[in-house]
Coordinates of C-alpha atoms in Angstrom, one line a residue:
Chain Q
X284 CA -30.5 -8.1 12.3
X285 CA -27.5 -10.5 14.4
X286 CA -24.1 -10.3 14.4
X287 CA -23.4 -13.3 12.4
X288 CA -26.1 -11.7 9.7
X289 CA -24.1 -9.0 10.7
X290 CA -20.4 -11.4 10.2
X291 CA -22.5 -12.8 7.1
X292 CA -22.9 -9.5 5.1
X293 CA -19.5 -8.2 6.0
X294 CA -18.8 -11.6 4.2
X295 CA -19.6 -10.6 1.5
X296 CA -18.5 -7.3 0.6
X297 CA -17.5 -7.0 -3.0
X298 CA -14.4 -8.6 -4.3
X299 CA -11.9 -5.5 -4.7
X300 CA -12.2 -4.7 -1.1
X301 CA -11.4 -8.2 0.0
X302 CA -8.0 -8.3 -3.0
X303 CA -6.8 -5.0 -1.2
X304 CA -6.8 -6.3 2.8
X305 CA -5.9 -10.1 1.1
X306 CA -2.4 -7.7 0.3
X307 CA -1.6 -8.0 3.9
X308 CA -1.9 -11.3 3.8
X309 CA 0.0 -12.4 1.5
X310 CA 2.6 -13.9 3.8
X311 CA 0.4 -17.1 4.1
X312 CA 0.1 -16.8 0.3
X313 CA 3.5 -19.4 -1.8
X314 CA 4.7 -16.9 -4.3
X315 CA 7.7 -15.1 -4.3
X316 CA 7.2 -11.3 -3.2
X317 CA 10.5 -9.4 -2.1
X318 CA 9.8 -6.3 -1.1
X319 CA 12.2 -3.6 -3.7
X320 CA 14.2 -2.3 -1.4
X321 CA 15.2 -5.9 -0.4
X322 CA 15.6 -6.3 -4.2
X323 CA 17.9 -3.3 -4.2
X324 CA 20.0 -4.4 -1.4
X325 CA 20.1 -8.1 -3.2
X326 CA 21.5 -6.2 -6.4
X327 CA 23.6 -3.8 -4.5
X328 CA 25.8 -7.0 -2.6
X329 CA 25.6 -8.6 -6.6
X330 CA 27.5 -5.4 -7.4
X331 CA 29.6 -5.3 -4.7
X332 CA 30.4 -9.5 -5.1
X333 CA 30.6 -10.1 -8.2
X334 CA 30.6 -13.4 -8.7
X335 CA 29.0 -14.5 -5.8
X336 CA 25.4 -16.1 -6.8
X337 CA 22.7 -14.0 -5.0
X338 CA 19.8 -16.5 -6.1
X339 CA 20.1 -20.5 -5.4
X340 CA 20.4 -22.6 -7.9
X341 CA 17.0 -24.2 -9.0
X342 CA 15.0 -20.7 -7.6
X343 CA 12.7 -18.2 -8.2
X344 CA 14.7 -17.3 -10.6
X345 CA 14.6 -20.2 -13.0
X346 CA 10.3 -20.0 -12.7
X347 CA 11.2 -16.3 -13.4
X348 CA 13.9 -16.3 -16.6
X349 CA 11.5 -20.0 -17.6
X350 CA 8.5 -17.8 -18.2
X351 CA 10.2 -14.6 -19.9
X352 CA 11.7 -16.8 -22.1
X353 CA 8.2 -18.1 -22.9
X354 CA 6.7 -15.5 -24.5
X355 CA 6.5 -16.9 -28.1
X356 CA 5.5 -20.3 -27.5
X357 CA 2.0 -22.6 -27.8
X358 CA 2.5 -23.2 -24.8
X359 CA 1.4 -22.3 -21.1
X360 CA 4.4 -23.2 -19.3
X361 CA 8.1 -24.3 -19.0
X362 CA 8.1 -28.6 -19.1
X363 CA 10.8 -29.0 -16.2
X364 CA 13.4 -30.8 -19.2
X365 CA 13.0 -26.2 -20.8
X366 CA 13.9 -25.3 -16.9
X367 CA 17.2 -27.1 -16.6
X368 CA 18.3 -26.6 -19.6
X369 CA 17.7 -22.8 -18.6
X370 CA 19.0 -23.3 -15.1
X371 CA 22.3 -24.9 -16.8
X372 CA 22.8 -22.2 -19.4
X373 CA 21.6 -19.6 -17.5
X374 CA 25.1 -16.6 -17.0
X375 CA 23.6 -15.3 -13.9
X376 CA 23.6 -10.8 -13.2
X377 CA 21.8 -9.3 -10.4
X378 CA 21.0 -5.9 -11.3
X379 CA 18.2 -3.0 -12.3
X380 CA 17.6 -0.7 -15.3
X381 CA 16.3 1.7 -13.6
X382 CA 13.8 4.0 -16.6
X383 CA 12.1 6.5 -16.6
X384 CA 9.0 4.8 -16.0
X385 CA 10.1 2.2 -14.2
X386 CA 13.1 -0.3 -13.4
X387 CA 13.8 -4.0 -14.9
X388 CA 14.9 -6.4 -12.4
X389 CA 17.1 -8.2 -14.5
X390 CA 18.5 -11.6 -12.2
X391 CA 20.0 -13.4 -14.9
X392 CA 21.3 -13.4 -19.4
X393 CA 21.0 -16.5 -21.6
X394 CA 23.6 -15.7 -24.5
X395 CA 24.3 -18.0 -28.0
X396 CA 26.5 -16.5 -31.2
X397 CA 23.4 -14.8 -31.7
X398 CA 21.3 -13.6 -29.7
X399 CA 21.5 -12.4 -26.0
X400 CA 18.3 -12.5 -24.3
X401 CA 17.7 -10.6 -20.9
X402 CA 14.9 -12.3 -19.2
X403 CA 12.5 -9.3 -16.9
X404 CA 9.8 -8.5 -14.6
X405 CA 9.0 -5.2 -14.4
X406 CA 8.1 -2.7 -12.4
X407 CA 6.7 0.4 -13.2
X408 CA 6.4 3.5 -11.2
X409 CA 3.2 3.7 -10.9
X410 CA 0.6 0.6 -10.9
X411 CA -0.7 -0.1 -14.7
X412 CA -4.6 -1.9 -13.3
X413 CA -4.9 -4.1 -11.2
X414 CA -3.4 -7.4 -11.1
X415 CA -4.9 -10.2 -13.7
X416 CA -6.0 -7.5 -15.8
X417 CA -4.1 -6.3 -19.4
X418 CA -2.1 -3.2 -18.9
X419 CA -2.2 -2.6 -22.6
X420 CA -5.7 -0.4 -21.6
X421 CA -3.2 1.5 -19.7
X422 CA -1.9 2.5 -23.5
X423 CA 1.7 1.0 -21.2
X424 CA 4.5 1.9 -23.0
X425 CA 7.7 0.3 -21.8
X426 CA 11.0 2.1 -21.9
X427 CA 11.6 1.3 -25.5
X428 CA 14.8 3.7 -25.2
X429 CA 16.7 1.3 -23.1
X430 CA 19.6 0.2 -25.7
X431 CA 22.2 -2.1 -26.1
X432 CA 26.0 -2.4 -27.2
X433 CA 29.2 -4.1 -27.3
X434 CA 31.9 -1.8 -26.0
X435 CA 35.5 -1.6 -27.4
X436 CA 38.3 -0.5 -27.2
X437 CA 37.5 2.3 -30.7
X438 CA 34.7 4.3 -27.7
X439 CA 37.7 4.8 -25.6
X440 CA 38.5 8.5 -25.6
X441 CA 36.0 9.4 -28.1
X442 CA 34.8 12.1 -25.4
X443 CA 37.0 14.6 -27.1
X444 CA 35.6 14.1 -30.9
X445 CA 34.2 15.8 -32.6
X446 CA 30.2 15.8 -31.4
X447 CA 28.8 13.8 -34.9
X448 CA 32.4 11.3 -34.9
X449 CA 30.9 9.8 -31.3
X450 CA 27.4 9.6 -32.5
X451 CA 28.5 7.8 -36.0
X452 CA 30.2 6.0 -33.5
X453 CA 27.4 4.7 -30.7
X454 CA 27.0 1.3 -32.1
X455 CA 23.7 -0.1 -30.7
X456 CA 22.8 -3.4 -31.1
X457 CA 18.9 -4.8 -33.2
X458 CA 16.6 -5.6 -29.9
X459 CA 13.3 -6.4 -30.4
X460 CA 11.1 -6.8 -27.2
X461 CA 8.5 -8.8 -25.8
X462 CA 6.2 -8.4 -23.0
X463 CA 3.3 -9.8 -21.4
X464 CA 0.8 -6.9 -20.8
X465 CA -1.1 -9.2 -18.5
X466 CA -0.3 -7.1 -14.5
X467 CA 1.3 -10.1 -12.1
X468 CA 0.0 -10.0 -8.6
X469 CA 2.3 -8.1 -7.4
X470 CA 2.0 -5.5 -9.9
X471 CA 4.8 -6.0 -12.2
X472 CA 5.0 -7.6 -15.9
X473 CA 7.5 -10.4 -17.2
X474 CA 9.4 -9.6 -20.6
X475 CA 12.7 -10.8 -22.0
X476 CA 14.3 -8.0 -24.6
X477 CA 16.1 -10.1 -27.5
X478 CA 19.0 -8.8 -28.2
X479 CA 20.8 -10.0 -32.1
X480 CA 24.1 -10.1 -32.2
X481 CA 24.1 -9.0 -35.7
X482 CA 27.5 -9.0 -38.5
X483 CA 29.7 -10.4 -35.4
X484 CA 28.7 -12.8 -33.1
X485 CA 28.4 -12.5 -29.2
X486 CA 31.5 -13.9 -27.6
X487 CA 32.8 -14.8 -23.6
X488 CA 34.4 -11.7 -22.2
X489 CA 32.7 -9.4 -24.5
X490 CA 31.2 -6.5 -22.2
X491 CA 27.7 -5.1 -23.0
X492 CA 26.6 -1.7 -22.3
X493 CA 23.1 -0.6 -21.1
X494 CA 21.9 3.4 -22.0
X495 CA 18.6 5.2 -22.2
X496 CA 18.9 6.3 -25.7
X497 CA 17.9 10.0 -26.0
X498 CA 15.2 11.2 -27.6
X499 CA 17.0 13.1 -30.0
X500 CA 21.3 12.5 -30.6
X501 CA 21.2 16.6 -31.5
X502 CA 19.4 19.6 -29.5
X503 CA 19.4 23.2 -31.3
X504 CA 20.9 26.2 -29.0
X505 CA 20.8 28.7 -30.7
X506 CA 21.4 30.7 -33.7
X507 CA 24.2 31.7 -35.1
X508 CA 25.0 35.0 -36.2
X509 CA 26.3 36.5 -39.7
X510 CA 30.1 36.8 -39.1
X511 CA 30.1 35.1 -35.5
X512 CA 33.2 33.0 -35.0
X513 CA 32.1 29.6 -34.6
X514 CA 35.3 27.6 -34.0
X515 CA 35.0 25.5 -31.5
X516 CA 31.2 24.5 -31.8
X517 CA 28.4 21.8 -33.3
X518 CA 27.1 24.1 -36.2
X519 CA 24.9 22.3 -38.5
X520 CA 22.4 25.0 -41.6
X521 CA 19.8 24.6 -42.3
X522 CA 18.9 23.9 -45.1
X523 CA 16.1 25.5 -46.1
X524 CA 16.8 29.3 -44.9
X525 CA 20.8 28.5 -45.5
X526 CA 21.0 29.7 -40.9
X527 CA 23.8 28.4 -38.7
X528 CA 22.5 27.1 -35.6
X529 CA 24.8 26.0 -32.6
X530 CA 23.5 21.8 -31.7
X531 CA 25.3 20.3 -28.3
X532 CA 25.8 16.3 -28.5
X533 CA 23.4 14.6 -26.1
X534 CA 25.1 11.3 -24.9
X535 CA 23.6 8.1 -23.8
X536 CA 23.1 7.6 -20.7
X537 CA 24.9 4.7 -19.8
X538 CA 23.0 3.0 -16.7
X539 CA 25.2 -0.4 -16.2
X540 CA 27.7 -3.4 -18.5
X541 CA 27.7 -6.8 -17.8
X542 CA 30.5 -9.4 -19.1
X543 CA 29.1 -12.2 -21.2
X544 CA 30.2 -15.3 -19.2
X545 CA 28.4 -18.1 -20.3
X546 CA 27.2 -19.2 -23.6
X547 CA 25.1 -22.1 -24.8
X548 CA 26.9 -24.4 -26.1
X549 CA 27.2 -24.4 -30.5
X550 CA 27.2 -27.1 -33.3
X551 CA 27.3 -26.4 -36.8
X552 CA 25.2 -27.5 -39.0
X553 CA 27.3 -29.1 -42.9
X554 CA 25.8 -27.1 -45.4
X555 CA 28.0 -27.5 -48.4
X556 CA 25.6 -27.3 -51.0
X557 CA 22.6 -26.4 -49.9
X558 CA 21.6 -24.8 -52.4
X559 CA 17.7 -23.4 -52.4
X560 CA 15.5 -22.6 -55.2
X561 CA 15.0 -18.8 -56.0
X562 CA 18.7 -18.7 -56.2
X563 CA 19.8 -18.1 -52.5
X564 CA 22.7 -20.4 -50.8
X565 CA 22.9 -21.4 -47.9
X566 CA 26.6 -21.0 -46.6
X567 CA 27.0 -21.6 -43.0
X568 CA 24.6 -23.4 -40.4
X569 CA 25.2 -22.5 -36.8
X570 CA 22.6 -23.6 -34.5
X571 CA 22.5 -24.1 -30.5
X572 CA 19.5 -25.2 -27.9
X573 CA 17.7 -21.8 -28.3
X574 CA 17.9 -20.8 -31.9
X575 CA 20.1 -21.2 -35.3
X576 CA 21.9 -19.3 -37.6
X577 CA 22.4 -18.9 -41.0
X578 CA 24.4 -16.8 -43.5
X579 CA 23.6 -16.6 -47.4
X580 CA 23.4 -15.1 -50.8
X581 CA 21.9 -14.9 -54.2
X582 CA 23.5 -16.2 -56.3
X583 CA 22.5 -14.8 -59.5
X584 CA 24.2 -12.1 -61.7
X585 CA 23.6 -9.1 -59.6
X586 CA 24.0 -7.4 -62.6
X587 CA 21.2 -9.1 -63.5
X588 CA 18.4 -9.2 -61.0
X589 CA 16.7 -6.6 -59.7
X590 CA 16.6 -5.5 -56.2
X591 CA 12.8 -6.2 -56.7
X592 CA 13.4 -9.4 -57.5
X593 CA 16.0 -10.3 -55.8
X594 CA 13.9 -8.5 -52.4
X595 CA 11.1 -10.7 -53.2
X596 CA 12.8 -13.9 -53.5
X597 CA 14.6 -12.6 -49.7
X598 CA 11.3 -12.4 -48.0
X599 CA 9.7 -15.4 -49.6
X600 CA 12.3 -17.1 -48.1
X601 CA 12.8 -15.6 -44.8
X602 CA 8.9 -16.4 -44.2
X603 CA 9.6 -20.0 -44.7
X604 CA 11.9 -19.5 -41.7
X605 CA 9.8 -18.4 -39.9
X606 CA 7.2 -21.5 -41.0
X607 CA 10.4 -23.7 -40.0
X608 CA 10.8 -26.9 -37.6
X609 CA 13.3 -28.4 -35.6
X610 CA 12.6 -32.0 -35.9
X611 CA 14.3 -34.0 -32.9
X612 CA 14.7 -37.4 -32.8
X613 CA 12.0 -38.8 -31.2
X614 CA 9.2 -36.8 -34.4
X615 CA 8.4 -34.2 -32.1
X616 CA 8.3 -30.3 -33.5
X617 CA 9.9 -27.6 -32.2
X618 CA 9.0 -24.2 -34.2
X619 CA 10.7 -21.8 -34.3
X620 CA 9.0 -18.9 -32.5
X621 CA 10.8 -15.7 -33.2
X622 CA 12.9 -14.7 -36.5
X623 CA 15.7 -12.1 -37.2
X624 CA 17.0 -11.4 -40.4
X625 CA 19.2 -8.8 -41.9
X626 CA 20.1 -7.9 -46.2
X627 CA 22.6 -7.1 -47.7
X628 CA 24.4 -5.4 -50.3
X629 CA 27.4 -5.3 -51.8
X630 CA 29.2 -4.1 -55.3
X631 CA 31.9 -7.1 -54.5
X632 CA 29.2 -9.8 -52.3
X633 CA 26.5 -9.0 -53.9
X634 CA 23.4 -10.0 -51.9
X635 CA 24.2 -11.5 -48.6
X636 CA 21.2 -12.3 -45.8
X637 CA 21.6 -13.6 -42.4
X638 CA 19.0 -15.3 -40.7
X639 CA 18.6 -16.0 -37.3
X640 CA 15.8 -18.3 -36.3
X641 CA 14.3 -18.2 -32.3
X642 CA 12.9 -21.8 -31.2
X643 CA 9.8 -21.2 -29.4
X644 CA 11.2 -23.7 -26.1
X645 CA 14.8 -24.2 -25.3
X646 CA 16.3 -28.0 -27.1
X647 CA 18.1 -30.0 -25.7
X648 CA 21.2 -30.4 -28.0
X649 CA 22.0 -34.0 -28.7
X650 CA 18.3 -34.7 -29.0
X651 CA 18.1 -32.4 -32.7
X652 CA 17.8 -34.6 -35.8
X653 CA 16.6 -32.1 -39.1
X654 CA 16.2 -28.2 -40.2
X655 CA 12.2 -28.5 -41.9
X656 CA 11.6 -26.3 -43.9
X657 CA 8.8 -25.6 -46.1
X658 CA 7.5 -23.3 -48.3
X659 CA 7.0 -21.9 -51.5
X660 CA 10.0 -19.4 -52.5
X661 CA 10.5 -18.7 -56.7
X662 CA 7.9 -18.2 -58.6
X663 CA 5.8 -20.4 -55.8
X664 CA 7.5 -23.3 -56.6
X665 CA 7.1 -25.2 -53.4
X666 CA 10.1 -26.1 -51.4
X667 CA 9.9 -28.8 -48.9
X668 CA 14.0 -29.9 -47.8
X669 CA 14.9 -31.4 -44.2
X670 CA 18.9 -30.5 -43.2
X671 CA 20.6 -33.3 -40.9
X672 CA 21.4 -31.0 -37.9
X673 CA 24.2 -34.2 -37.0
Chain H
X76 CA 1.5 -22.2 -10.9
X77 CA 0.0 -19.3 -11.9
X78 CA -4.2 -19.1 -11.3
X79 CA -5.3 -19.4 -14.5
X80 CA -3.0 -22.3 -15.2
X81 CA -5.0 -24.2 -11.4
X82 CA -8.2 -22.6 -12.9
X83 CA -7.5 -24.3 -15.7
X84 CA -6.9 -28.0 -13.8
X85 CA -10.0 -27.6 -12.1
X86 CA -11.9 -27.0 -15.9
X87 CA -10.7 -29.9 -16.7
X88 CA -11.2 -32.2 -14.4
X89 CA -7.9 -32.8 -13.4
X90 CA -7.2 -33.8 -10.1
X91 CA -3.5 -32.1 -9.6
X92 CA -6.0 -28.7 -9.4
X93 CA -6.6 -30.4 -5.9
X94 CA -3.0 -30.5 -5.0
X95 CA -1.8 -26.7 -7.0
X96 CA -3.9 -26.0 -4.2
X97 CA -3.0 -26.9 -1.1
X98 CA 0.4 -26.1 -2.7
X99 CA -0.3 -23.0 -3.3
X100 CA -2.7 -21.4 -0.9
X101 CA -3.2 -24.3 2.0
X102 CA -1.2 -22.0 4.2
X103 CA -3.8 -18.8 3.7
X104 CA -6.2 -21.1 4.1
X105 CA -5.6 -23.2 6.9
X106 CA -5.0 -19.2 8.5
X107 CA -9.0 -17.7 8.1
X108 CA -10.2 -21.6 9.2
X109 CA -8.2 -21.3 12.6
X110 CA -8.7 -17.3 12.7
X111 CA -12.1 -18.7 13.0
X112 CA -12.3 -22.2 14.2
X113 CA -9.1 -22.2 16.7
X114 CA -8.6 -25.7 16.6
X115 CA -5.8 -26.6 14.3
X116 CA -7.0 -30.5 13.1
X117 CA -11.4 -28.2 12.8
X118 CA -9.1 -25.8 10.2
X119 CA -7.9 -28.8 8.4
X120 CA -11.2 -30.5 7.8
X121 CA -12.4 -27.1 7.5
X122 CA -9.9 -27.1 4.1
X123 CA -10.1 -30.0 3.3
X124 CA -13.7 -29.6 2.6
X125 CA -13.2 -26.2 0.9
X126 CA -11.1 -27.9 -2.2
X127 CA -14.1 -30.7 -2.5
X128 CA -16.2 -26.9 -2.4
X129 CA -13.9 -25.8 -4.9
X130 CA -13.3 -29.3 -7.0
X131 CA -18.1 -29.1 -7.5
X132 CA -18.0 -25.7 -8.0
X133 CA -15.3 -25.2 -10.4
X134 CA -16.8 -25.5 -13.6
X135 CA -19.5 -23.6 -13.9
X136 CA -17.5 -20.8 -11.2
X137 CA -14.4 -19.3 -13.2
X138 CA -12.9 -17.5 -10.3
X139 CA -11.3 -14.4 -11.9
X140 CA -9.6 -13.9 -8.1
X141 CA -8.6 -18.2 -7.3
X142 CA -7.5 -16.5 -3.5
X143 CA -11.3 -15.0 -3.4
X144 CA -12.5 -17.4 -4.3
X145 CA -11.0 -19.7 -2.3
X146 CA -10.7 -17.7 1.0
X147 CA -14.9 -16.7 0.9
X148 CA -15.4 -20.5 0.6
X149 CA -13.5 -21.3 3.6
X150 CA -14.4 -18.7 5.6
X151 CA -18.7 -19.6 5.1
X152 CA -17.7 -23.7 5.4
X153 CA -15.5 -22.1 9.0
X154 CA -18.4 -20.5 10.5
X155 CA -20.7 -22.7 9.5
X156 CA -18.8 -25.0 11.5
X157 CA -18.6 -22.9 14.8
X158 CA -22.5 -22.5 15.1
X159 CA -22.8 -26.5 14.5
X160 CA -20.9 -26.4 17.1
X161 CA -22.2 -23.9 19.6
X162 CA -24.6 -25.8 21.1
X163 CA -21.0 -27.5 22.2
X164 CA -19.6 -25.3 23.2
X165 CA -16.2 -25.6 23.2
X166 CA -13.5 -23.2 22.4
X167 CA -12.9 -21.0 19.4
X168 CA -10.4 -19.0 18.2
X169 CA -10.7 -15.6 16.9
X170 CA -14.4 -15.4 16.2
X171 CA -16.1 -15.5 20.2
X172 CA -14.2 -11.8 20.5
X173 CA -15.2 -10.9 16.1
X174 CA -18.9 -11.5 16.4
X175 CA -19.0 -10.3 20.4
X176 CA -17.2 -6.5 19.0
X177 CA -19.5 -6.6 15.7
X178 CA -22.9 -6.5 18.1
X179 CA -21.9 -3.2 19.0
X180 CA -23.2 -2.7 15.8
X181 CA -26.5 -4.2 15.4
X182 CA -29.5 -4.0 18.2
X183 CA -29.3 -6.8 19.4
X184 CA -33.1 -7.6 19.4
X185 CA -34.4 -10.1 17.1
X186 CA -38.0 -10.6 15.2
X187 CA -39.8 -10.8 12.0
X188 CA -39.2 -7.0 11.5
X189 CA -35.3 -7.2 11.6
X190 CA -35.3 -9.6 8.5
X191 CA -32.6 -7.9 6.1
X192 CA -31.4 -9.1 3.0
X193 CA -28.4 -10.6 3.6
X194 CA -26.9 -8.7 -0.2
X195 CA -27.7 -5.7 0.7
X196 CA -26.9 -5.5 4.4
X197 CA -23.5 -6.4 2.0
X198 CA -24.0 -3.3 0.3
X199 CA -24.5 -1.3 2.2
X200 CA -21.0 -2.0 3.9
X201 CA -19.2 -3.0 0.8
X202 CA -20.6 1.5 0.2
X203 CA -19.5 2.4 4.7
X204 CA -16.2 0.5 3.5
X205 CA -16.1 3.1 0.2
X206 CA -16.2 5.8 3.4
X207 CA -12.1 4.7 5.1
X208 CA -9.0 5.5 4.3
X209 CA -7.6 2.6 2.7
X210 CA -6.0 1.7 5.6
X211 CA -9.3 1.8 7.7
X212 CA -10.5 -0.5 4.6
X213 CA -7.7 -3.3 5.3
X214 CA -7.7 -3.1 9.4
X215 CA -11.9 -3.6 9.4
X216 CA -11.0 -6.5 6.9
X217 CA -8.4 -8.8 7.7
X218 CA -10.3 -8.0 11.4
X219 CA -14.2 -8.9 10.3
X220 CA -13.4 -11.3 7.4
X221 CA -10.6 -12.7 8.1
X222 CA -11.0 -12.7 11.5
X223 CA -7.6 -11.9 11.9
X224 CA -6.2 -11.8 16.2
X225 CA -5.7 -8.2 16.7
X226 CA -2.1 -9.2 17.7
X227 CA -1.5 -10.1 13.5
X228 CA -3.0 -7.1 12.8
X229 CA -0.7 -4.8 14.7
X230 CA 2.1 -6.7 13.5
X231 CA 0.6 -6.4 9.5
X232 CA -0.2 -2.6 9.7
X233 CA 3.6 -2.2 12.3
X234 CA 0.7 -0.5 14.5
X235 CA 0.4 -1.1 18.5
X236 CA -2.3 -3.8 19.2
X237 CA -3.6 -0.9 21.4
X238 CA -4.1 1.6 18.3
X239 CA -5.6 -1.5 16.1
X240 CA -8.2 -1.0 19.0
X241 CA -8.6 1.9 19.2
X242 CA -8.6 2.3 15.3
X243 CA -11.4 -0.7 15.4
X244 CA -13.0 0.9 17.6
X245 CA -14.1 4.5 16.0
X246 CA -14.9 2.3 12.4
X247 CA -17.5 -0.1 15.0
X248 CA -18.4 3.2 15.6
X249 CA -18.9 5.0 12.5
X250 CA -20.4 1.7 11.2
X251 CA -23.3 1.4 13.5
X252 CA -24.2 5.6 12.7
X253 CA -24.1 4.3 9.3
X254 CA -26.8 1.4 9.7
X255 CA -28.1 3.5 11.5
X256 CA -28.8 6.5 9.2
X257 CA -29.9 3.6 6.8
X258 CA -32.9 1.2 9.3
X259 CA -30.7 -1.3 10.2
X260 CA -30.0 -0.9 13.5
X261 CA -33.0 0.4 15.8

């Protein structure tokens, strides 16, 4: 055997071993890869010097945000034009949310009046597998108890309120999370948390609190003996045994708070007279580069329409919204990628609905022409509507 | 651009694949070629050949790890180029030292009986590397796969150069024993 044979044979060892050693050579590969210590220092600096941009404009931050926003897009990556929109409207933040299973690195948020997007890069505490593989095989559980709420003056001073009142006062916002399950080259995962505003729009200056909700808000401490004085204790009665138990209230763990500083531009769409078959009426609509929001109601006589009938029509309408698209000036279509829907019933107002469509890609507000909705509605009558946006 | 996007460009026969490969992996591949060849100009020529080779290989290949795939092509091409110019006795990068060190692991004899199956030997070395600690394995491959200089390895592993040299010497000793026990070194 010659030394050259040995050198050649070393060249054919398993790829897995070469990849491991390759990580030592990675400074020659052009990819953003900061060590955690560096990231923490950056974020600490950002927290200390709030208002100072940590990451340079059009930096890997834009790339990370664009990547994280692509989860329901039919395209593999954002176009330069789309990145420019993200870059223009990203509210630059730099913070880390540390949970039991890992850390969420967040360096920007995007919001309009209906939706708050928190694109993140997630670094698990323990490696999830080889880069390029699917983390689902590892039964990944991203910290699902991460929750968001708007800080309000009403929350202040609640510490001395009874536990149940405090618990009821914790109005967390509706949210859903999307995580790309393919493990990145540095072991991270990319994702996006979508927080919906619900019935109150997001507004400039609001403070959003990030918390970890406890698995259970009330923990059973002990059984209270008959005749025992339980004043000052939080007591619940077991319905079956009629025994009394002392409970402890477990408050959410506060992690971080940030202020909404920079929003997408929003435009109202004239919605007067848009009455849909199935006795649905749209009251108001607004649109931004990332979402369309509409509020409406069910016109029919509440007494005369069964709840089931109402549900059917509203579900059909929601399905139609999910298939809707924005028609651009050049005739191209941008589909909705995510739909969030809220129904509410009251004696006075009847059935009302609130629907938010998030687009699969950001759109230039000036280039939108129509909202196109099509589908079966009310006894399968096919509806085909073009709603002018401008 | 992500690796799978670059690979898709190759699969679509889009020449943008070459510019994206060059932008992302150009420096990485050049460091491998330059470690073996020494000359920057030779390394440039070598990685241009590597791009062409990748263009002709994808498809049919669809590499899982593009960096490793390209690295392997570059390493093989650089080593071929090194051997071709050996007759001209031109100076090289690290490769002379690397080969000299590897010669400690073998007998140095070369006859018909010594002819061995390259892949079988690779599997044997792979198994040997599996017996080492992760760090020792990485140091070995940085030196004998990537042909990195001792100085560079010391820098990357936060070790002294002496420490790296001693570590490599011990690994070579173990490798020789391992290969001898399996009949590769007589």
